[in-house]
Structures are given as C-alpha cells and as structure tokens.
C-alpha atoms as a printed R data frame, in Angstrom:
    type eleno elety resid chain resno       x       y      z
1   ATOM     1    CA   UNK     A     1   2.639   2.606  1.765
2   ATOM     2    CA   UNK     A     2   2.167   0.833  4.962
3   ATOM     3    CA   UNK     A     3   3.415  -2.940  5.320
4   ATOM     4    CA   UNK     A     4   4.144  -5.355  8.250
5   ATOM     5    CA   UNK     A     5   5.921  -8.399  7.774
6   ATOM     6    CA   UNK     A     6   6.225 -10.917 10.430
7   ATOM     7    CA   UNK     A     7   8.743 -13.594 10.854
8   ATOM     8    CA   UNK     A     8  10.026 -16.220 13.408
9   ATOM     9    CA   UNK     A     9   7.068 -18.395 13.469
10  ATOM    10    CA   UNK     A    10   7.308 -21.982 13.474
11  ATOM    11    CA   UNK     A    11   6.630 -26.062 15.113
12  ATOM    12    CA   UNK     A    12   8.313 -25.830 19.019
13  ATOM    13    CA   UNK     A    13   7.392 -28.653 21.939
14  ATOM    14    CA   UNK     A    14   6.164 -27.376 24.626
15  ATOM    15    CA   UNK     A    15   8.395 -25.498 26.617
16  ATOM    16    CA   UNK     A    16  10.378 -23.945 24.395
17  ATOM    17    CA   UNK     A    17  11.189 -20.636 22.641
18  ATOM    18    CA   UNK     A    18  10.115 -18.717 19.608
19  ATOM    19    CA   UNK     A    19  10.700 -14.961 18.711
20  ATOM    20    CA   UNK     A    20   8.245 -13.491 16.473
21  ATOM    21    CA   UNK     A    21   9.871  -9.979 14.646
22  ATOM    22    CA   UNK     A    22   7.497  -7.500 12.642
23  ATOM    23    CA   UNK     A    23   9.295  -5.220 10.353
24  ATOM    24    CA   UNK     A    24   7.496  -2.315  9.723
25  ATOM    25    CA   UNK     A    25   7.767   0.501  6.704
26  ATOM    26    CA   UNK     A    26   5.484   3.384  5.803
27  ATOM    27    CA   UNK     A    27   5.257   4.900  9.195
28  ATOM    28    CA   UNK     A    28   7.510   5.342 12.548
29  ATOM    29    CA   UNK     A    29   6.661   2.121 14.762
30  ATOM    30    CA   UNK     A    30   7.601   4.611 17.782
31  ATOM    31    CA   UNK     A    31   4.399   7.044 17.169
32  ATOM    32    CA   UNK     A    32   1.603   3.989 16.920
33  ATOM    33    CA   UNK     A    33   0.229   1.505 18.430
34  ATOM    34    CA   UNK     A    34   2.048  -1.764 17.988
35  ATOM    35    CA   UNK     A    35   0.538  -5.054 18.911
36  ATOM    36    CA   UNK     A    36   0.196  -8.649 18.694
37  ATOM    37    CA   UNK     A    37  -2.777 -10.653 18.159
38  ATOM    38    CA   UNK     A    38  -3.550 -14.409 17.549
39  ATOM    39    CA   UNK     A    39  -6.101 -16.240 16.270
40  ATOM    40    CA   UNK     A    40  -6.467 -19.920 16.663
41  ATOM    41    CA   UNK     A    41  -8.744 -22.253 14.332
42  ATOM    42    CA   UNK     A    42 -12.748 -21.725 15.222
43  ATOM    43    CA   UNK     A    43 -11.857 -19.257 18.147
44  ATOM    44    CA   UNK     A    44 -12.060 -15.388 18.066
45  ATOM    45    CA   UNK     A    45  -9.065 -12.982 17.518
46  ATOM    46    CA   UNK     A    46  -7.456 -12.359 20.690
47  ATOM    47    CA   UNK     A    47  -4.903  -9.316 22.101
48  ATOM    48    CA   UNK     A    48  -1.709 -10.999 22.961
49  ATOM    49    CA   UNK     A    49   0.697  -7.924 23.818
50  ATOM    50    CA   UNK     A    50   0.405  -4.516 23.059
51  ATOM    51    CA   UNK     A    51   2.714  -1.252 23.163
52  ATOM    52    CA   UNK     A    52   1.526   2.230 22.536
53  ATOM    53    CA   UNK     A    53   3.652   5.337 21.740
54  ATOM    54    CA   UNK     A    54   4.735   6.215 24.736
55  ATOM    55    CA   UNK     A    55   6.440   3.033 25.866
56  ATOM    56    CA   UNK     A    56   3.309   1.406 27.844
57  ATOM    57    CA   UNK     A    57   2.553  -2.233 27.858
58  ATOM    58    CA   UNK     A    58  -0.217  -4.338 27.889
59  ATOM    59    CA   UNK     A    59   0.072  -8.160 28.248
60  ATOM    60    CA   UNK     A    60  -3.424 -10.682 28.175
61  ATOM    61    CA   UNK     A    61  -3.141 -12.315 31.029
62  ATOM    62    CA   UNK     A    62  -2.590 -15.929 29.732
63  ATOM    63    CA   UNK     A    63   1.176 -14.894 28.599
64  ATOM    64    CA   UNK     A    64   2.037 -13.057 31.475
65  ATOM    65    CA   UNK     A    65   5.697 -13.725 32.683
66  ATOM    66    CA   UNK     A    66   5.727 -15.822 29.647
67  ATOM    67    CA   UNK     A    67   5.698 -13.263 26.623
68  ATOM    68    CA   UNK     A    68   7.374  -9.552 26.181
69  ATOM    69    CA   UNK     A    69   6.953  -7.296 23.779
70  ATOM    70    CA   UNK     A    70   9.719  -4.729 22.553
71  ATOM    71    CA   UNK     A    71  10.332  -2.651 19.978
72  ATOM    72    CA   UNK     A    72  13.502  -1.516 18.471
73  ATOM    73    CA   UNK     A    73  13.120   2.126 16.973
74  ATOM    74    CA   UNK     A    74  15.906   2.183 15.236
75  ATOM    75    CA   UNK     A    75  14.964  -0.281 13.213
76  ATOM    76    CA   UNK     A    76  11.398   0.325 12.679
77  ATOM    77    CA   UNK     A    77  10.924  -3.456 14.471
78  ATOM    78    CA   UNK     A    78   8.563  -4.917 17.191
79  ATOM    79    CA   UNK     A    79   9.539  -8.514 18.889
80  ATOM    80    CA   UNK     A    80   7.885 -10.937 20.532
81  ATOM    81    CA   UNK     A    81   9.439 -13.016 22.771
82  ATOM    82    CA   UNK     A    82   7.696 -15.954 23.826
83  ATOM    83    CA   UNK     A    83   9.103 -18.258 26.420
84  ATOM    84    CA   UNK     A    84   7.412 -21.724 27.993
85  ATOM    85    CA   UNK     A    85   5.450 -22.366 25.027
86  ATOM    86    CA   UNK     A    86   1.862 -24.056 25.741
87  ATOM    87    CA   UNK     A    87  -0.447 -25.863 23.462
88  ATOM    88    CA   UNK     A    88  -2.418 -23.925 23.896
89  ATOM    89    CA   UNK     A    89  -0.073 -20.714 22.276
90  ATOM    90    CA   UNK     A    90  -0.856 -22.728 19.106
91  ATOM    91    CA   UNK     A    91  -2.590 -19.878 16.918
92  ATOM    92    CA   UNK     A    92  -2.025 -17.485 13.686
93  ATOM    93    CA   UNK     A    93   0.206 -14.710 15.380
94  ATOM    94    CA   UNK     A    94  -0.645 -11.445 13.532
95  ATOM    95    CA   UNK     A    95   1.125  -7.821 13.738
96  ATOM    96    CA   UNK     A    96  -1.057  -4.985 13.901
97  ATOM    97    CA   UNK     A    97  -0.837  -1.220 14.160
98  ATOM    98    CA   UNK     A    98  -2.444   1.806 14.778
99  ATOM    99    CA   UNK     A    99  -1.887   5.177 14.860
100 ATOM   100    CA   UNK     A   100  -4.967   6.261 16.506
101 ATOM   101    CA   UNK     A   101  -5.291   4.047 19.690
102 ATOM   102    CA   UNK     A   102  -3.427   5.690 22.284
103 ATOM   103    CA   UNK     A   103  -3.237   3.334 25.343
104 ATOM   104    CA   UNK     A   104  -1.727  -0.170 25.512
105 ATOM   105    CA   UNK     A   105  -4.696  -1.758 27.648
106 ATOM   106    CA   UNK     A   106  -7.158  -0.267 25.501
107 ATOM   107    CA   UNK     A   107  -5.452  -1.849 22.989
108 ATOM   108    CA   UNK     A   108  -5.608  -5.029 23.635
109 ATOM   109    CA   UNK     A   109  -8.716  -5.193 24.903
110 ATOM   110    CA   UNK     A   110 -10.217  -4.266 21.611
111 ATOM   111    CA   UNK     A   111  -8.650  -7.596 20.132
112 ATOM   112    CA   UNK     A   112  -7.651  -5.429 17.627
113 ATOM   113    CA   UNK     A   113 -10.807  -4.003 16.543
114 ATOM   114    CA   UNK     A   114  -9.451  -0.329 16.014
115 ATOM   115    CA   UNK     A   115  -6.310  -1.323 14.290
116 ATOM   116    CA   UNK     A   116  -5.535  -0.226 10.631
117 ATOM   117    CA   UNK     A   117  -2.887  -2.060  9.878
118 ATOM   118    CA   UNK     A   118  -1.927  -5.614  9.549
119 ATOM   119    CA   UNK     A   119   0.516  -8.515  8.837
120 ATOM   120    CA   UNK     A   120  -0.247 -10.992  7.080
121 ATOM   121    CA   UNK     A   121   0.859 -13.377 10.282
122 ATOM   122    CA   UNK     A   122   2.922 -16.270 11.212
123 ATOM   123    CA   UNK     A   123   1.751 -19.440 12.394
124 ATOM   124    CA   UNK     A   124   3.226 -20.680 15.472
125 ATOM   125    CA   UNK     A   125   2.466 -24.226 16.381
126 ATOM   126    CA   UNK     A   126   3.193 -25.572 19.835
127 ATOM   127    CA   UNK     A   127   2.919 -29.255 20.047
128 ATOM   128    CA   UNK     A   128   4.532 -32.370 21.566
C-alpha cells in the first residue's frame, strides 16, 4: 500500500526556515517521481520542486535559491528545505509521487496533474 506522510509544517515570520520531510512506504522513493506542490486558498495547485529517478531537479521559479529538494534513499524520505520564507510561501504544501513521469521539468510543469500519489499535506503559514 502506498502512503506519504508529510511533516515539518508550521507558523514562521518572514524570513525564516521550515523543513518539510515526506516519508514514503509502499514503493522505492529512488525509482519515482517525487515532488512538491502547494496550494494556497482560491488559487490553483502549483509545482514547487520536483525530482525524478535519476537525480534531476526541477525548481518553479518563485523558490529558486530559496528552496531545495533532496531525497534520502536510505530512508525512503524526500525534504524540503525552504529558506527566506515569503508571504507569499503561505499555502497547503502537499507530497506527491509518481512512478510514471520521468523528467523533473515535466513534472512540475504539470502541477501535478500526472501524479498518483499523494500526502495528505502540511500547512505552512508565513506571516509577520
């Protein structure tokens, strides 16, 4: 059975530092897909950061130099690191993966359209 659980959400002023973790079971993070999308309230899904099976990243390019994705294989884990928080980060932060999509960019740019699996998010809240 395949399950993603995020963690590391939470209320940071701007400027500061949050690590979202997604602990995955039911597959090998390595061979998929892994991304992170966010959603904020009366806005549409959005690709954050994305890393596909052979080690390629994809970043939107409002969290550039800002964000990075990683993934430790060993155990079954992807992280996001997000540094210099903005309001405008504010959003539902959601874990997906996919087994199918091969390429980081593509990835993302489907705002997660082709993935098959999901989190059930964290909410990360960015706010003076």
């Amino acid at each position: 059975q395949v399950q993603l659980v995020e963690s590391g959400g939470g209320s940071v002023q701007p400027g500061g530092s949050l690590r979202l973790s997604c602990a995955v079971s039911g597959f090998t993070s390595s061979t998929y897909c892994m991304g992170w999308f966010r959603q904020a309230p009366g806005k549409q899904r959005e690709g954050v950061a994305t890393i596909d099976s052979d080690g390629e990243i994809a970043y939107a390019d409002s969290v550039k130099g800002r964000f990075t994705i990683s993934k430790d294989n060993a155990k079954n884990t992807v992280f996001l690191q997000m540094n210099s928080l903005k309001p405008e980060d504010t959003a539902m932060y959601y874990c997906g993966a996919d087994p199918v999509v091969s390429n980081a960019r593509y990835g993302l740019g489907t705002r997660g359209r082709d993935f098959d699996y999901w989190g059930q998010g964290t909410q990360v809240t960015v706010s003076s």
